[in-house]
mmCIF file of C-alpha atoms in Angstrom:
data_model
loop_
_atom_site.group_PDB
_atom_site.id
_atom_site.type_symbol
_atom_site.label_atom_id
_atom_site.label_comp_id
_atom_site.label_asym_id
_atom_site.label_seq_id
_atom_site.Cartn_x
_atom_site.Cartn_y
_atom_site.Cartn_z
ATOM 1 C CA MET A 1 0.000 0.000 0.000
ATOM 2 C CA ALA A 2 1.377 3.373 -1.022
ATOM 3 C CA ALA A 3 1.867 5.955 1.725
ATOM 4 C CA TYR A 4 1.933 8.883 -0.743
ATOM 5 C CA ASP A 5 -1.543 10.340 -1.312
ATOM 6 C CA LYS A 6 -1.653 13.460 -3.483
ATOM 7 C CA ALA A 7 -5.339 14.106 -2.770
ATOM 8 C CA ASP A 8 -4.677 14.059 0.978
ATOM 9 C CA LEU A 9 -1.806 16.536 0.601
ATOM 10 C CA GLU A 10 -3.999 18.845 -1.499
ATOM 11 C CA ARG A 11 -6.779 18.621 1.096
ATOM 12 C CA ARG A 12 -4.399 19.431 3.952
ATOM 13 C CA MET A 13 -2.833 22.358 2.063
ATOM 14 C CA ALA A 14 -6.296 23.741 1.263
ATOM 15 C CA GLY A 15 -7.104 23.330 4.957
ATOM 16 C CA ALA A 16 -4.153 25.571 5.856
ATOM 17 C CA VAL A 17 -5.476 28.277 3.507
ATOM 18 C CA GLU A 18 -9.009 28.004 4.928
ATOM 19 C CA ALA A 19 -7.711 28.100 8.510
ATOM 20 C CA LEU A 20 -5.786 31.299 7.737
ATOM 21 C CA LYS A 21 -8.839 32.908 6.121
ATOM 22 C CA HIS A 22 -10.905 31.976 9.193
ATOM 23 C CA ASP A 23 -8.289 33.459 11.541
ATOM 24 C CA LEU A 24 -8.028 36.622 9.456
ATOM 25 C CA SER A 25 -11.803 37.041 9.418
ATOM 26 C CA GLY A 26 -11.589 37.478 13.180
ATOM 27 C CA LEU A 27 -9.453 40.599 12.751
ATOM 28 C CA ARG A 28 -12.089 43.264 12.361
ATOM 29 C CA THR A 29 -11.064 46.767 11.503
ATOM 30 C CA GLY A 30 -14.087 48.719 12.670
ATOM 31 C CA ARG A 31 -17.064 47.009 14.240
ATOM 32 C CA ALA A 32 -17.324 44.507 17.045
ATOM 33 C CA SER A 33 -17.861 40.907 15.984
ATOM 34 C CA THR A 34 -18.095 37.635 17.873
ATOM 35 C CA SER A 35 -15.536 36.153 15.457
ATOM 36 C CA LEU A 36 -12.914 38.448 17.023
ATOM 37 C CA LEU A 37 -12.767 36.006 19.935
ATOM 38 C CA ASP A 38 -12.632 32.796 17.854
ATOM 39 C CA PRO A 39 -8.864 32.312 18.349
ATOM 40 C CA VAL A 40 -9.137 32.704 22.158
ATOM 41 C CA THR A 41 -8.714 29.498 24.156
ATOM 42 C CA VAL A 42 -9.244 29.280 27.914
ATOM 43 C CA GLU A 43 -7.659 26.823 30.335
ATOM 44 C CA VAL A 44 -10.573 25.467 32.365
ATOM 45 C CA TYR A 45 -11.302 22.084 33.908
ATOM 46 C CA GLY A 46 -7.704 21.056 33.200
ATOM 47 C CA ALA A 47 -7.971 21.505 29.427
ATOM 48 C CA GLN A 48 -7.702 24.206 26.752
ATOM 49 C CA MET A 49 -11.165 25.056 25.454
ATOM 50 C CA PRO A 50 -12.424 27.657 22.955
ATOM 51 C CA LEU A 51 -13.997 30.651 24.709
ATOM 52 C CA ASN A 52 -17.380 29.985 23.104
ATOM 53 C CA GLN A 53 -17.528 26.604 24.909
ATOM 54 C CA VAL A 54 -17.370 28.184 28.373
ATOM 55 C CA ALA A 55 -19.312 31.412 27.730
ATOM 56 C CA THR A 56 -21.895 33.074 25.524
ATOM 57 C CA VAL A 57 -20.362 35.709 23.263
ATOM 58 C CA SER A 58 -22.615 38.453 21.913
ATOM 59 C CA VAL A 59 -22.440 41.948 20.422
ATOM 60 C CA PRO A 60 -24.946 44.201 22.218
ATOM 61 C CA GLU A 61 -23.543 47.401 20.670
ATOM 62 C CA PRO A 62 -21.506 48.135 17.518
ATOM 63 C CA ARG A 63 -18.337 48.811 19.552
ATOM 64 C CA MET A 64 -18.841 46.373 22.460
ATOM 65 C CA ILE A 65 -18.550 42.602 22.861
ATOM 66 C CA SER A 66 -20.200 40.918 25.814
ATOM 67 C CA VAL A 67 -18.956 37.585 27.181
ATOM 68 C CA GLN A 68 -21.360 35.916 29.636
ATOM 69 C CA VAL A 69 -19.325 33.245 31.466
ATOM 70 C CA TRP A 70 -21.440 30.256 32.514
ATOM 71 C CA ASP A 71 -19.421 29.211 35.585
ATOM 72 C CA LYS A 72 -18.387 31.949 38.021
ATOM 73 C CA ALA A 73 -15.096 30.098 38.701
ATOM 74 C CA ASN A 74 -14.116 30.563 35.029
ATOM 75 C CA VAL A 75 -14.403 34.376 34.959
ATOM 76 C CA GLY A 76 -10.733 34.883 35.925
ATOM 77 C CA PRO A 77 -9.340 32.395 33.382
ATOM 78 C CA CYS A 78 -11.541 33.889 30.626
ATOM 79 C CA ASP A 79 -10.361 37.413 31.486
ATOM 80 C CA LYS A 80 -6.732 36.254 31.451
ATOM 81 C CA ALA A 81 -7.142 34.374 28.143
ATOM 82 C CA ILE A 82 -8.666 37.394 26.393
ATOM 83 C CA ARG A 83 -5.946 39.738 27.668
ATOM 84 C CA SER A 84 -3.141 37.363 26.660
ATOM 85 C CA ALA A 85 -4.579 36.559 23.192
ATOM 86 C CA GLY A 86 -2.781 39.546 21.667
ATOM 87 C CA LEU A 87 -5.990 41.111 20.352
ATOM 88 C CA GLY A 88 -5.492 44.379 22.225
ATOM 89 C CA LEU A 89 -8.765 43.963 24.126
ATOM 90 C CA ASN A 90 -9.055 44.743 27.845
ATOM 91 C CA PRO A 91 -12.110 43.126 29.466
ATOM 92 C CA ILE A 92 -14.132 44.931 32.128
ATOM 93 C CA VAL A 93 -15.344 42.359 34.663
ATOM 94 C CA ASP A 94 -18.930 42.800 35.866
ATOM 95 C CA GLY A 95 -19.914 39.721 37.895
ATOM 96 C CA THR A 96 -19.945 36.827 35.420
ATOM 97 C CA THR A 97 -20.016 39.177 32.430
ATOM 98 C CA LEU A 98 -16.945 40.471 30.655
ATOM 99 C CA ARG A 99 -17.475 43.624 28.612
ATOM 100 C CA LEU A 100 -14.967 44.253 25.845
ATOM 101 C CA PRO A 101 -14.993 47.776 24.444
ATOM 102 C CA ILE A 102 -13.532 47.806 20.947
ATOM 103 C CA PRO A 103 -10.860 50.517 20.845
ATOM 104 C CA ASP A 104 -10.742 53.081 18.070
ATOM 105 C CA LEU A 105 -8.382 52.142 15.301
ATOM 106 C CA THR A 106 -5.394 54.344 15.915
ATOM 107 C CA GLU A 107 -2.322 53.997 13.742
ATOM 108 C CA GLU A 108 -0.693 52.003 16.551
ATOM 109 C CA ARG A 109 -3.705 49.638 16.778
ATOM 110 C CA ARG A 110 -3.705 49.151 13.005
ATOM 111 C CA LYS A 111 -0.019 48.206 13.077
ATOM 112 C CA GLU A 112 -0.705 45.833 15.965
ATOM 113 C CA LEU A 113 -3.492 44.109 14.014
ATOM 114 C CA ALA A 114 -1.317 43.928 10.874
ATOM 115 C CA LYS A 115 1.428 42.300 12.948
ATOM 116 C CA LEU A 116 -1.089 39.760 14.286
ATOM 117 C CA ALA A 117 -2.229 39.031 10.710
ATOM 118 C CA GLY A 118 1.413 38.400 9.789
ATOM 119 C CA LYS A 119 1.761 35.985 12.716
ATOM 120 C CA TYR A 120 -1.332 34.072 11.561
ATOM 121 C CA ALA A 121 0.108 33.914 8.031
ATOM 122 C CA GLU A 122 3.461 32.596 9.269
ATOM 123 C CA ASP A 123 1.698 29.881 11.301
ATOM 124 C CA ALA A 124 -0.215 28.850 8.170
ATOM 125 C CA ARG A 125 3.011 28.776 6.087
ATOM 126 C CA ILE A 126 4.574 26.508 8.716
ATOM 127 C CA ALA A 127 1.547 24.201 8.504
ATOM 128 C CA ALA A 128 1.901 24.043 4.695
ATOM 129 C CA ARG A 129 5.617 23.237 4.991
ATOM 130 C CA ASN A 130 4.808 20.471 7.477
ATOM 131 C CA VAL A 131 2.401 18.960 4.949
ATOM 132 C CA ARG A 132 5.147 19.161 2.300
ATOM 133 C CA ARG A 133 7.577 17.406 4.654
ATOM 134 C CA ASP A 134 5.044 14.618 5.288
ATOM 135 C CA GLY A 135 4.560 14.190 1.530
ATOM 136 C CA MET A 136 8.304 14.045 0.876
ATOM 137 C CA ASP A 137 8.781 11.519 3.697
ATOM 138 C CA SER A 138 6.031 9.280 2.325
ATOM 139 C CA LEU A 139 7.608 9.429 -1.153
ATOM 140 C CA LYS A 140 10.962 8.305 0.251
ATOM 141 C CA THR A 141 9.254 5.510 2.186
ATOM 142 C CA ASP A 142 7.435 4.318 -0.950
ATOM 143 C CA GLU A 143 10.700 4.376 -2.914
ATOM 144 C CA LYS A 144 12.399 2.228 -0.243
ATOM 145 C CA LYS A 145 9.467 -0.215 -0.434
ATOM 146 C CA GLY A 146 10.137 -0.494 -4.166
ATOM 147 C CA LEU A 147 6.806 0.957 -5.287
ATOM 148 C CA PHE A 148 8.605 3.227 -7.755
ATOM 149 C CA GLY A 149 12.095 4.316 -8.706
ATOM 150 C CA GLU A 150 14.202 7.378 -7.978
ATOM 151 C CA ASP A 151 13.130 9.165 -11.174
ATOM 152 C CA ASP A 152 9.444 8.792 -10.293
ATOM 153 C CA ARG A 153 10.117 9.968 -6.736
ATOM 154 C CA LYS A 154 11.889 13.091 -7.990
ATOM 155 C CA LYS A 155 9.032 13.824 -10.402
ATOM 156 C CA LEU A 156 6.477 13.469 -7.582
ATOM 157 C CA GLU A 157 8.631 15.596 -5.253
ATOM 158 C CA THR A 158 8.517 18.342 -7.886
ATOM 159 C CA GLU A 159 4.699 18.090 -7.911
ATOM 160 C CA VAL A 160 4.608 18.342 -4.103
ATOM 161 C CA GLN A 161 6.891 21.388 -4.212
ATOM 162 C CA LYS A 162 4.706 23.071 -6.861
ATOM 163 C CA LEU A 163 1.632 22.431 -4.698
ATOM 164 C CA THR A 164 3.452 23.900 -1.688
ATOM 165 C CA ASP A 165 4.557 26.976 -3.661
ATOM 166 C CA LYS A 166 0.982 27.563 -4.887
ATOM 167 C CA THR A 167 -0.401 27.175 -1.357
ATOM 168 C CA ILE A 168 2.147 29.586 0.129
ATOM 169 C CA ALA A 169 1.350 32.101 -2.633
ATOM 170 C CA ASP A 170 -2.369 31.808 -1.731
ATOM 171 C CA LEU A 171 -1.525 32.300 1.954
ATOM 172 C CA ASP A 172 0.608 35.344 1.195
ATOM 173 C CA ALA A 173 -2.119 36.848 -0.999
ATOM 174 C CA ALA A 174 -4.754 36.441 1.736
ATOM 175 C CA ALA A 175 -2.449 37.927 4.382
ATOM 176 C CA THR A 176 -1.432 40.856 2.178
ATOM 177 C CA ALA A 177 -5.055 41.675 1.357
ATOM 178 C CA LYS A 178 -5.994 41.648 5.038
ATOM 179 C CA GLU A 179 -2.991 43.780 6.008
ATOM 180 C CA LYS A 180 -3.961 46.353 3.332
ATOM 181 C CA GLU A 181 -7.534 46.355 4.666
ATOM 182 C CA ILE A 182 -6.304 46.853 8.236
ATOM 183 C CA LEU A 183 -3.831 49.597 7.364
ATOM 184 C CA GLY A 184 -6.365 51.317 5.121
ATOM 185 C CA LYS A 185 -4.172 51.305 2.023
#
């Protein structure tokens, strides 16, 4: 049985692009949105959980996000997770509710968000390179098993590299578009 599966590599590379687009959609430039908090994970009950699994996230006003924590013991960890997520949001604790005023987009805030978009893009590029490495490793394994020769392996490695290059170009294009949107260029 061959370990190399081109369709699986394509699916995983496309997954990296979709994950980046999802992360970038959480970086809003003007209005409050519940998707802003999608990347936030909270350590509760001995595990890392997405914020929306321990609280209700809503947008009561255009420039305010409200997080209603279900368990009073989790208010502190939720507050800490939001502050440390690098989103530039400072929660105001009101009982079991966290209110997150969305700051005006100053030049400094725009640069901060652009930097965060770049971090998301780099994480996605790393994921794509990891998929490439897995594909190359499976090709070498198949060659050792005698499923094909060195020439075929090199030809398939070229295909994997082309797929990786295309994926990284897609990632860069998505990140650049979001950075331009954030910086208002």
